[in-house]
Amino acid sequence: MDSSVITGSTIPEPRDDIEFESHEAAYSFYKDYAKSVGFGTAKLSSRRSRSSKEFIDAKFSCIRYGNKQQSDDAINPRPSPKIGCKASMHVKRRQNGKWYIYSFVKEHNHELLPAQVHFFRSHRNDDPLKNDIRIRRRKSLSSVSKLFGAYQNVDCLEGYMRNQHDKGRSLVLESGDAQVLLDLFMHMQEENPKFFYAVDLNEEHRLRNLFWVDTKGMEDYSNFDDVVCFDTTYFTNKYKIPLVFFVGVNHHIQPTLLGCALIADETFYTFVWLMQTWFMAMGERAPQLMLTDQNNALKEAIGAVFPQTCHCFCLWHILEKIPRQLEYLSLWHDNFMVKFNKCIFKSWTEEQFEKRWGKLLDKFNLREVEWLQSLYGDRKYWVPTFMRDVSFAGLSTMSRSESLTSSYDKYVHAETSMREFIEQYKTILEDRYEEEAKADFDAWHETAELKSPSPFEKQMSLVYTHEIFRKFQVEVLGAAACHLKKESQDETTTMYTVKDFEDSQNYVVEWNETKSDIYCSCRSFEYKGYLCRHAIVVLQMSGVFSIPPKYVLQRWTNAALSRHPISERLDEVQTKVRRYNDLCRRAIILGEEGSLSQESYNIALCAIREALKQCASLNNSAETSACPNTSGSIEEENQYRNTSKERAPDLQVTGADKATRRAGAANTKESNHSSAVKKGKVC
């Protein structure tokens, strides 16, 4: 790309008539130029005089200059962004001590990214003010909101399932808090009418429960609806504001905020209203798994609203209650926890768990403790032994500090007021945008660092996101500290005992070569979503040198945001990921250029529609020829695309429409009735 297409730069282009006081000043000039144009820089080489020992020659280049040189059997290769770019600036020292530009190569063989230049290492700490995420976010907010998606009406729900015990219950807020919340919702909805909020009134028409979610939360849920954590920590710990969160996790192992609520109580009716409201906001798509605290009212509500959803309790919720519930065991606490952890985490079968649980209760005389009785009654909701086919995507951990939901603890404290939280809420959104953008940028511009000649590591380096790959890499390297022993074998399954010398534990691994099924008693795949070192060493010793496709979750790959499932062949997955990353880079450039004016926006939108139409036609033809008996699913896909195309032009919202949506938030019967008529169904 020719850098001359970048306009608005105040840094002059390097010329041979420009002089510098030193080679460092020359590099500083080249960095400023690179920052204004949109690429990272590096010091390529320098040379000193043999006689005076002073610098007389230096060369600076684009960060993607040159080609990566690495042999296939390298033990510890370094990550490299090099792709053969020739852009560089060569400076030399005159006799009078001044430095001049000896040669300058302007053209790059890749896209330039002026809007994202702060992510390059060479520019990260140059200008803290300009790099402030909140300032950048505010500047781009208006253009981002226009591109986020088709606008739609947002309906609020009537309070329901009332009885005589509900009367009088209401949300406890300080004076002026309700107005602060209303101002926030009005502001968010004006920025993007897709913003969703709903209120629940009691019999006396007083505010009881309140829910809201921003557009990014709904978009994140559409991509990662497999695991959701409903966090009531701040409510149950009696914080100043009765706040609860819906939290998910994206492909970079970053928490995603899927909704916030203020609730008056922990009754069945409150939780049913909240789950129903959240379900509507998320397009009426139920999660595959929901993690919560142990709460009977919550358990009943989730069972009623999401009968097909797997409901589990967070392990750290259970473990943190032990000191409080069994306070009289403080003198024997350490000994009890050793036995308790062995019973919970080292019982490989249900029978083994039942036996150890009984011994635990008898040893510490706990048969009559009601809390432990309730834990045992709910054992299928939290004991790992009963969750062989459950995937938690890293959201269920053993401590609050390890949990992704704890990332919000730095924003909300016990004495945080409503006004303070509103400001923190905006900060949460800004920080999440920035962290995800940074992770995407690194995934597109940096190659993963290999640390071993393992074929498993090399295979997944181009498939997993950087964050997941680094965790998987630890397992690959840890396989060297494992020793396996074959225990038994039948017609389908081979059983191994794997000794892990790092933690001095034995694990049981089952391997079915016919079905490519592998299961380890450490349950790493179930809890984290990638294979453990014990499974890897069994695959390796069985002559299998690639991860079976069923154990590569799309949610952890660079193609996680694609609505088409990844192929069964991982070599095709790697190729698709490369294409996907390249198209994402180009889409960002198009979005930046296309949003500068209405005319450029129309051109970009027209090009996108035409390209989407041609790609859809090509892919449909390929699917039809490959699967002639799946016309029904193809028709559904075409219907989805047609619906998307019909909604796309609806980018203008009148003042009356906005007023209608704001009025809908008041939760009146008239607004619900009118919106139901528009949708052709009764809500």
XYZ file of C-alpha atoms in Angstrom:
683
model
C 0.000 0.000 0.000
C 1.313 3.440 -0.909
C 1.564 5.558 2.231
C 0.596 8.644 0.242
C -3.022 7.569 0.535
C -2.937 8.428 4.239
C -4.097 11.987 4.687
C -4.080 14.376 7.602
C -0.459 13.624 8.647
C 1.626 16.515 10.019
C 4.900 14.559 9.797
C 6.795 15.244 6.539
C 7.798 12.334 4.368
C 11.532 11.508 4.580
C 13.596 13.476 1.983
C 17.306 13.633 1.232
C 17.481 17.339 2.234
C 16.501 16.660 5.870
C 19.366 16.600 8.399
C 19.547 15.299 11.978
C 21.814 15.932 14.951
C 22.277 12.200 15.655
C 21.174 8.793 14.452
C 18.827 8.611 17.465
C 17.158 11.821 16.283
C 16.835 10.252 12.839
C 15.181 7.185 14.330
C 12.836 9.373 16.373
C 11.819 11.144 13.151
C 11.235 7.827 11.383
C 9.119 6.590 14.320
C 6.958 9.722 14.193
C 6.522 9.283 10.460
C 5.642 5.591 10.902
C 3.147 6.436 13.623
C 1.358 8.974 11.422
C 1.258 6.553 8.491
C 0.375 3.383 10.408
C 3.221 0.856 10.861
C 5.658 -0.286 13.543
C 9.407 0.316 13.361
C 12.643 -1.425 14.318
C 16.354 -0.575 14.336
C 17.706 -2.837 11.618
C 21.461 -2.194 11.860
C 24.131 0.360 12.771
C 27.881 0.710 12.190
C 30.741 2.497 13.989
C 33.931 3.984 12.567
C 36.977 1.800 13.157
C 39.147 4.799 13.983
C 36.853 7.131 15.971
C 34.478 4.420 17.252
C 31.566 6.800 16.577
C 28.387 5.786 14.787
C 28.553 6.588 11.087
C 25.743 4.504 9.595
C 22.291 3.278 10.677
C 19.273 1.662 9.075
C 15.689 1.609 10.335
C 12.828 -0.400 8.916
C 9.207 -1.426 9.120
C 8.568 -4.087 11.781
C 7.601 -6.497 8.983
C 10.898 -5.990 7.087
C 12.700 -9.096 5.823
C 11.722 -12.744 5.936
C 11.454 -15.113 8.860
C 14.336 -17.585 8.828
C 13.680 -20.723 10.821
C 14.450 -24.370 10.312
C 11.693 -26.919 10.855
C 13.624 -28.634 13.640
C 14.339 -25.460 15.630
C 14.073 -26.137 19.358
C 13.172 -22.640 20.549
C 12.199 -20.401 17.613
C 11.141 -16.825 18.325
C 7.872 -15.223 17.162
C 8.297 -13.030 14.113
C 6.011 -10.625 12.218
C 8.320 -10.525 9.177
C 6.612 -10.974 5.805
C 9.171 -9.577 3.356
C 8.323 -5.858 3.545
C 11.029 -3.600 2.046
C 10.050 -0.281 3.693
C 13.111 1.272 5.367
C 15.197 4.419 5.919
C 19.011 4.405 5.709
C 20.941 7.335 7.283
C 24.642 8.240 7.231
C 26.890 10.717 9.071
C 28.587 13.591 7.265
C 32.059 14.899 8.059
C 30.521 17.838 9.952
C 28.664 15.481 12.295
C 25.236 15.949 10.742
C 23.169 12.951 9.628
C 21.321 12.744 6.305
C 18.944 10.287 4.620
C 21.012 8.126 2.301
C 18.078 6.057 1.005
C 14.365 5.714 1.713
C 11.958 2.941 0.630
C 8.378 4.112 0.987
C 6.194 1.231 -0.256
C 4.878 -1.565 2.001
C 3.552 -4.983 1.001
C 0.833 -4.957 3.672
C -1.980 -2.754 4.975
C -1.157 0.305 7.048
C -3.124 0.809 10.262
C -2.996 4.432 11.488
C -6.011 3.958 13.795
C -4.389 0.961 15.521
C -0.774 2.087 15.465
C -0.701 2.406 19.277
C -0.709 -1.406 19.489
C 2.766 -1.684 17.896
C 5.520 -2.110 20.502
C 7.544 0.773 19.063
C 4.674 3.230 19.676
C 2.994 1.954 22.835
C 4.531 4.436 25.287
C 5.138 7.410 23.015
C 2.171 9.584 23.928
C 0.151 8.446 26.978
C -2.474 11.135 26.399
C -3.197 10.173 22.803
C -3.042 6.494 23.702
C -5.602 6.848 26.477
C -8.275 4.282 25.697
C -11.123 6.452 26.880
C -10.159 9.352 24.599
C -9.802 7.033 21.590
C -13.044 5.286 22.463
C -15.019 8.540 22.635
C -13.619 9.701 19.287
C -14.683 6.533 17.502
C -17.918 5.872 19.403
C -20.257 7.603 16.974
C -18.898 5.840 13.903
C -18.794 2.456 15.662
C -22.419 2.712 16.781
C -23.524 3.333 13.189
C -21.838 0.163 12.008
C -22.846 -2.123 14.861
C -25.971 -3.557 13.270
C -29.569 -3.103 12.241
C -31.686 -1.091 14.640
C -34.708 -2.679 16.228
C -37.391 -1.884 18.769
C -36.739 -2.900 22.340
C -39.676 -4.063 24.407
C -39.842 -4.108 28.176
C -41.606 -6.805 30.126
C -44.541 -6.480 32.481
C -43.965 -7.779 35.995
C -45.667 -11.117 36.411
C -46.116 -14.149 38.697
C -47.265 -11.910 41.550
C -48.754 -13.109 44.802
C -49.509 -11.590 48.155
C -45.914 -12.009 49.356
C -44.605 -9.812 46.530
C -46.514 -6.720 47.559
C -44.324 -3.999 49.004
C -40.963 -5.446 47.907
C -38.985 -2.796 46.034
C -35.469 -1.853 45.016
C -33.624 0.156 47.660
C -31.987 3.161 45.991
C -30.668 6.431 47.295
C -32.250 9.727 46.319
C -31.506 10.592 42.695
C -30.198 7.117 41.760
C -33.209 6.324 39.583
C -32.630 9.498 37.550
C -28.940 8.639 37.140
C -29.899 5.225 35.766
C -32.509 6.704 33.446
C -29.972 9.224 32.095
C -27.528 6.386 31.438
C -30.130 4.347 29.566
C -31.227 7.334 27.472
C -27.618 8.103 26.582
C -26.809 4.488 25.703
C -29.944 4.109 23.586
C -29.311 7.356 21.710
C -25.834 6.091 20.824
C -27.268 2.770 19.702
C -31.013 2.045 19.730
C -30.253 -1.668 20.022
C -29.338 -1.079 23.680
C -31.774 -3.110 25.822
C -33.214 -2.357 29.234
C -36.290 -3.509 31.162
C -37.922 -2.625 34.465
C -40.080 -4.677 36.820
C -42.650 -2.902 39.018
C -44.328 -4.284 42.119
C -48.036 -4.082 42.991
C -47.580 -0.534 44.262
C -45.950 0.524 40.962
C -42.563 0.950 42.618
C -39.333 -0.180 40.984
C -38.456 -3.732 41.996
C -35.941 -5.129 39.497
C -33.965 -3.566 36.682
C -31.986 -5.178 33.843
C -29.879 -3.798 30.980
C -27.325 -4.970 28.415
C -25.351 -3.067 25.789
C -25.031 -4.012 22.123
C -21.563 -5.520 22.547
C -22.922 -7.904 25.177
C -25.600 -9.156 22.782
C -23.035 -9.532 19.990
C -20.684 -11.455 22.280
C -23.449 -13.807 23.357
C -24.338 -14.575 19.733
C -20.758 -15.887 19.331
C -20.180 -17.441 22.767
C -23.459 -18.763 24.127
C -22.060 -22.080 25.340
C -21.201 -21.081 28.928
C -22.656 -18.219 31.017
C -21.944 -17.396 34.654
C -24.644 -15.626 36.678
C -22.689 -13.877 39.442
C -24.607 -12.769 42.560
C -21.497 -12.145 44.709
C -22.110 -8.428 45.194
C -25.752 -8.977 46.181
C -25.178 -11.848 48.611
C -22.220 -10.032 50.233
C -24.488 -7.038 50.960
C -22.735 -4.457 48.802
C -24.161 -0.949 48.758
C -25.788 -1.564 45.372
C -27.736 -4.851 44.831
C -25.875 -5.732 41.641
C -25.736 -9.011 39.712
C -23.884 -9.835 36.464
C -24.244 -12.191 33.514
C -20.681 -13.029 32.431
C -19.317 -15.041 29.508
C -15.862 -15.657 28.056
C -14.563 -14.918 24.557
C -11.937 -16.713 22.447
C -9.097 -14.753 24.116
C -10.133 -15.991 27.600
C -11.406 -12.509 28.389
C -14.628 -11.941 30.376
C -17.571 -10.612 28.388
C -20.323 -8.646 30.128
C -23.619 -10.154 28.964
C -25.932 -8.104 31.156
C -26.318 -6.268 34.477
C -29.233 -6.145 36.900
C -30.300 -4.565 40.165
C -32.603 -6.857 42.149
C -34.733 -6.391 45.254
C -34.487 -9.934 46.630
C -33.479 -13.543 45.935
C -36.963 -14.994 45.469
C -38.043 -17.429 42.802
C -40.200 -14.730 41.205
C -37.324 -12.254 40.892
C -35.031 -14.833 39.304
C -37.735 -16.004 36.880
C -38.375 -12.416 35.743
C -34.650 -11.782 35.369
C -33.944 -14.985 33.426
C -36.941 -14.413 31.134
C -35.865 -10.821 30.472
C -32.259 -11.793 29.766
C -33.497 -14.616 27.513
C -35.521 -12.115 25.444
C -32.589 -9.671 25.212
C -30.360 -12.454 23.881
C -32.683 -13.247 20.988
C -34.435 -16.080 22.833
C -31.367 -18.334 22.679
C -30.774 -20.388 25.814
C -27.183 -21.055 26.957
C -25.815 -24.574 26.852
C -24.522 -24.295 30.413
C -25.176 -21.815 33.221
C -22.981 -21.459 36.311
C -24.403 -19.959 39.513
C -24.101 -19.945 43.271
C -25.862 -22.693 45.211
C -29.342 -21.237 45.691
C -32.595 -23.189 45.703
C -34.725 -20.337 44.308
C -32.198 -19.792 41.525
C -32.045 -23.513 40.791
C -35.821 -23.699 40.425
C -35.973 -20.554 38.266
C -33.318 -21.777 35.833
C -35.014 -25.152 35.622
C -38.314 -23.429 34.765
C -36.958 -20.926 32.211
C -34.138 -23.025 30.680
C -35.236 -26.680 30.940
C -32.677 -27.794 28.309
C -29.753 -25.870 29.826
C -27.199 -27.699 31.973
C -27.089 -25.944 35.363
C -23.980 -26.212 37.560
C -22.627 -24.534 40.688
C -19.312 -22.648 40.633
C -16.702 -24.590 42.588
C -15.274 -21.501 44.254
C -18.740 -20.604 45.580
C -18.870 -23.992 47.314
C -15.318 -23.911 48.641
C -15.495 -20.370 50.042
C -18.538 -21.275 52.164
C -16.755 -24.054 54.048
C -15.028 -21.872 56.691
C -18.308 -20.060 57.403
C -20.594 -23.092 57.388
C -18.196 -25.318 59.360
C -16.723 -22.679 61.649
C -16.602 -25.052 64.642
C -14.135 -27.247 62.659
C -11.496 -24.502 62.607
C -9.031 -26.511 64.690
C -9.200 -29.375 62.193
C -9.738 -27.232 59.085
C -6.509 -28.157 57.273
C -6.985 -31.858 57.890
C -10.633 -31.626 56.802
C -9.759 -29.807 53.558
C -7.187 -32.468 52.646
C -9.844 -35.177 52.970
C -12.511 -33.019 51.320
C -10.347 -32.197 48.280
C -9.378 -35.860 47.894
C -13.040 -36.844 47.966
C -14.079 -34.178 45.432
C -11.149 -34.009 43.029
C -9.580 -37.466 43.254
C -12.687 -39.635 43.045
C -12.634 -40.994 39.500
C -15.956 -42.842 39.766
C -19.311 -42.128 41.397
C -18.901 -45.178 43.620
C -15.529 -43.926 44.819
C -17.035 -40.529 45.633
C -19.936 -42.063 47.595
C -17.547 -44.153 49.669
C -15.180 -41.265 50.470
C -18.018 -38.846 51.238
C -19.450 -41.253 53.786
C -16.046 -41.690 55.445
C -15.568 -37.900 55.528
C -18.867 -37.326 57.341
C -18.174 -40.094 59.838
C -14.595 -39.041 60.576
C -15.614 -35.454 61.469
C -19.088 -36.309 62.805
C -20.945 -34.221 60.180
C -23.933 -36.412 59.405
C -26.387 -33.910 60.926
C -25.062 -30.738 59.245
C -27.856 -29.451 56.984
C -25.544 -27.576 54.639
C -23.524 -30.710 53.878
C -26.773 -32.608 53.397
C -27.851 -30.027 50.818
C -24.427 -30.258 49.126
C -24.792 -34.014 48.843
C -28.327 -33.649 47.489
C -27.014 -31.261 44.825
C -23.860 -33.308 44.102
C -24.704 -33.617 40.389
C -24.552 -29.806 40.129
C -20.942 -29.379 41.302
C -18.948 -32.590 41.902
C -16.580 -33.174 38.934
C -17.223 -36.927 38.968
C -20.781 -36.338 37.755
C -19.785 -33.906 34.977
C -17.915 -36.021 32.477
C -19.604 -34.537 29.398
C -19.830 -30.907 30.618
C -17.653 -28.136 29.135
C -16.992 -25.076 31.324
C -14.676 -23.051 28.997
C -12.553 -22.068 31.985
C -15.371 -20.310 33.887
C -15.490 -22.760 36.817
C -12.429 -22.402 39.050
C -11.463 -23.329 42.608
C -11.040 -19.747 43.892
C -12.621 -16.348 43.324
C -9.256 -14.805 42.387
C -8.860 -17.296 39.511
C -12.390 -16.712 38.258
C -12.999 -14.452 35.274
C -15.881 -12.834 37.145
C -13.366 -11.479 39.673
C -12.088 -9.091 36.993
C -14.999 -6.802 37.889
C -13.931 -6.612 41.546
C -11.576 -3.734 40.750
C -14.537 -1.663 39.540
C -17.090 -2.478 42.267
C -16.413 -2.306 46.017
C -18.599 -2.730 49.084
C -19.163 1.029 49.417
C -19.469 1.889 45.708
C -22.457 4.177 45.200
C -24.817 4.091 42.240
C -23.319 7.227 40.714
C -19.815 5.801 41.089
C -20.889 2.519 39.524
C -22.390 4.277 36.487
C -18.994 5.858 35.827
C -17.302 2.509 36.421
C -19.755 0.820 34.060
C -18.615 3.059 31.225
C -15.019 2.252 32.126
C -15.759 -1.488 32.088
C -17.126 -1.243 28.542
C -14.182 0.860 27.348
C -11.603 -1.449 28.915
C -13.253 -4.560 27.456
C -13.311 -3.026 23.958
C -9.634 -2.139 24.273
C -8.489 -5.516 25.628
C -10.285 -7.457 22.913
C -9.008 -5.142 20.172
C -5.453 -5.560 21.494
C -5.778 -9.372 21.533
C -7.204 -9.399 17.994
C -4.382 -7.157 16.810
C -1.715 -9.437 18.289
C -3.383 -12.513 16.761
C -3.277 -10.919 13.297
C 0.245 -9.503 13.483
C 2.344 -11.890 15.573
C 3.148 -15.545 15.060
C 3.117 -17.929 18.000
C 6.412 -18.843 19.652
C 7.230 -22.559 19.440
C 9.186 -24.077 22.330
C 9.526 -27.701 21.275
C 9.622 -29.899 18.152
C 6.281 -31.435 19.180
C 3.903 -31.987 16.238
C 0.978 -31.153 18.560
C 2.431 -27.738 19.332
C 3.139 -26.980 15.697
C -0.317 -28.191 14.665
C -2.193 -25.885 17.051
C 0.033 -22.805 16.704
C -1.977 -21.553 13.724
C -5.375 -22.672 15.029
C -5.688 -21.541 18.647
C -5.736 -17.916 19.727
C -2.488 -16.798 21.371
C -3.924 -17.000 24.895
C -5.210 -20.558 24.536
C -2.124 -21.673 22.611
C 0.161 -20.559 25.450
C -1.882 -22.616 27.935
C -1.933 -25.613 25.591
C 1.816 -25.188 25.104
C 2.340 -25.677 28.855
C 0.571 -29.024 28.567
C 2.706 -30.062 25.587
C 5.907 -29.274 27.468
C 4.544 -30.927 30.623
C 4.060 -34.218 28.760
C 7.813 -34.761 29.115
C 7.298 -35.177 32.882
C 4.682 -37.913 32.446
C 5.169 -41.673 32.379
C 2.376 -43.990 31.266
C 1.610 -47.613 31.969
C -0.990 -49.722 30.156
C -3.440 -51.190 32.648
C -6.011 -53.018 30.508
C -7.357 -53.334 26.988
C -10.580 -54.657 25.490
C -12.042 -54.593 21.977
C -12.619 -50.832 21.951
C -10.847 -49.107 24.857
C -7.335 -49.091 26.297
C -6.830 -47.944 29.895
C -3.612 -46.213 30.977
C -2.258 -44.955 34.271
C -0.216 -41.783 33.755
C 2.228 -40.735 36.463
C 2.640 -36.928 36.468
C 5.966 -36.218 38.187
C 5.257 -32.476 38.353
C 2.452 -32.874 40.910
C 3.267 -36.487 41.949
C -0.214 -37.721 41.030
C -1.522 -40.670 39.043
C -4.260 -40.132 36.448
C -6.418 -42.557 34.510
C -6.687 -42.089 30.739
C -9.125 -43.987 28.496
C -8.323 -44.175 24.766
C -10.695 -45.479 22.087
C -8.700 -45.489 18.867
C -11.652 -46.491 16.675
C -13.736 -43.461 17.661
C -10.741 -41.214 18.485
C -12.230 -40.732 21.964
C -9.896 -39.880 24.823
C -10.784 -39.116 28.432
C -8.533 -38.160 31.355
C -9.532 -38.230 35.002
C -7.989 -34.770 35.543
C -10.874 -33.409 33.392
C -8.784 -30.640 31.858
C -10.719 -30.745 28.600
C -14.059 -30.494 30.408
C -12.991 -27.574 32.590
C -10.622 -25.723 30.247
C -11.543 -26.808 26.733
C -8.196 -28.214 25.554
C -6.402 -31.549 26.054
C -4.100 -32.121 29.013
C -0.536 -33.450 29.078
C -1.754 -36.882 30.192
C -3.936 -37.276 27.100
C -1.155 -35.914 24.891
C 1.390 -38.486 26.080
C -1.135 -41.303 25.493
C -1.822 -40.066 21.947
C 1.886 -39.828 21.281
C 2.642 -43.330 22.542
C -0.331 -44.676 20.535
C 1.195 -43.355 17.316
C -1.259 -40.461 16.936
C 0.556 -37.170 16.265
C -2.320 -34.741 15.774
C -5.124 -33.620 18.072
C -8.434 -35.275 17.041
C -10.718 -32.560 15.566
C -13.465 -33.178 18.165
C -11.052 -31.903 20.836
C -10.403 -28.607 19.040
C -13.222 -26.304 20.147
C -14.047 -23.596 17.612
C -14.610 -21.101 20.449
C -10.841 -21.174 21.195
C -9.711 -20.684 17.581
C -9.040 -17.575 15.526
C -12.151 -18.508 13.525
C -14.363 -18.364 16.634
C -16.411 -15.444 15.304
C -17.242 -17.226 12.056
C -20.837 -18.465 11.954
C -19.779 -21.443 9.811
C -18.410 -24.445 11.745
C -14.769 -25.311 11.240
C -13.823 -28.265 9.070
C -13.041 -31.700 10.425
C -9.584 -31.524 8.813
C -7.234 -29.314 10.790
C -5.041 -28.473 7.801
C -8.140 -26.912 6.252
C -8.824 -25.154 9.551
C -5.349 -23.602 9.503
C -5.864 -22.375 5.948
C -9.276 -20.964 6.845
C -7.851 -19.184 9.878
C -5.227 -17.488 7.691
C -7.899 -16.335 5.245
C -10.155 -15.234 8.103
C -7.419 -13.140 9.753
C -6.514 -11.483 6.462
C -10.136 -10.571 5.714
C -10.557 -9.172 9.238
C -7.561 -6.877 8.747
C -8.913 -5.634 5.444
C -12.405 -5.164 6.904
C -11.000 -2.865 9.598
C -9.310 -0.723 6.961
C -12.521 -0.591 4.952
C -14.519 0.324 8.048
C -12.174 3.189 8.903
C -12.174 4.622 5.395
C -15.852 3.977 4.766
C -17.028 5.748 7.924
C -15.345 9.083 7.108
C -18.254 10.372 5.026
C -21.728 9.365 3.906
C -20.477 8.937 0.320
C -17.606 6.630 1.296
C -19.999 4.756 3.598
C -22.407 4.130 0.706
C -19.565 2.872 -1.500
C -18.265 0.516 1.219
C -21.771 -0.770 2.017
C -22.503 -1.433 -1.653
C -19.216 -3.312 -2.064
C -19.870 -5.410 1.033
C -23.363 -6.348 -0.114
C -22.164 -7.355 -3.565
C -19.227 -9.364 -2.175
C -21.479 -11.071 0.393
C -23.986 -11.951 -2.325
C -21.321 -13.506 -4.565
C -19.645 -15.411 -1.703
C -22.989 -16.726 -0.446
C -23.917 -17.859 -3.943
C -20.559 -19.600 -4.401
C -20.684 -21.302 -0.982
C -24.285 -22.399 -1.478
C -23.380 -23.959 -4.820
C -20.504 -25.838 -3.199
C -22.705 -27.031 -0.315
C -25.468 -28.113 -2.690
C -23.120 -30.177 -4.843
C -21.445 -31.740 -1.800
C -24.650 -32.385 0.204
C -27.617 -32.711 -2.192
C -29.914 -33.967 0.574
C -29.579 -30.928 2.832
C -31.735 -28.497 0.880
C -33.793 -27.736 3.965
C -30.812 -26.449 5.941
C -29.588 -24.470 2.935
C -32.973 -22.821 2.568
C -32.811 -21.836 6.226
C -29.359 -20.364 5.686
C -30.556 -18.424 2.649
C -33.532 -17.206 4.620
C -31.174 -15.976 7.340
C -29.073 -14.140 4.806
C -32.098 -12.613 3.106
C -33.405 -11.445 6.459
C -30.048 -9.877 7.250
C -30.043 -8.083 3.913
C -33.516 -6.750 4.442
C -32.539 -5.314 7.818
C -29.237 -3.839 6.734
C -30.575 -0.695 4.998
C -32.614 0.258 8.107
C -30.007 2.643 9.434
C -32.070 5.748 10.109
C -34.123 6.235 13.256
C -36.584 9.072 13.586
C -37.163 11.027 16.747
C -40.562 9.426 17.060
C -39.005 5.973 16.915
C -36.556 6.887 19.654
C -39.350 8.261 21.766
C -41.296 5.053 21.272
C -38.358 2.980 22.462
C -37.805 5.188 25.500
C -41.466 4.993 26.297
C -41.233 1.213 26.001
C -38.742 1.213 28.850
C -41.452 2.507 31.159
C -43.043 -0.947 30.896
C -46.620 0.171 30.207
C -49.287 -2.081 28.779
C -49.923 0.243 25.852
C -46.323 0.095 24.598
C -46.167 -3.657 24.985
C -49.401 -4.049 23.044
C -48.267 -1.804 20.186
C -44.887 -3.514 19.852
C -46.563 -6.908 19.914
C -48.827 -5.853 17.046
C -45.795 -4.703 15.060
C -44.130 -8.071 15.536
C -47.280 -9.964 14.661
C -47.358 -11.833 17.947
C -48.327 -11.262 21.541
C -45.415 -10.913 23.963
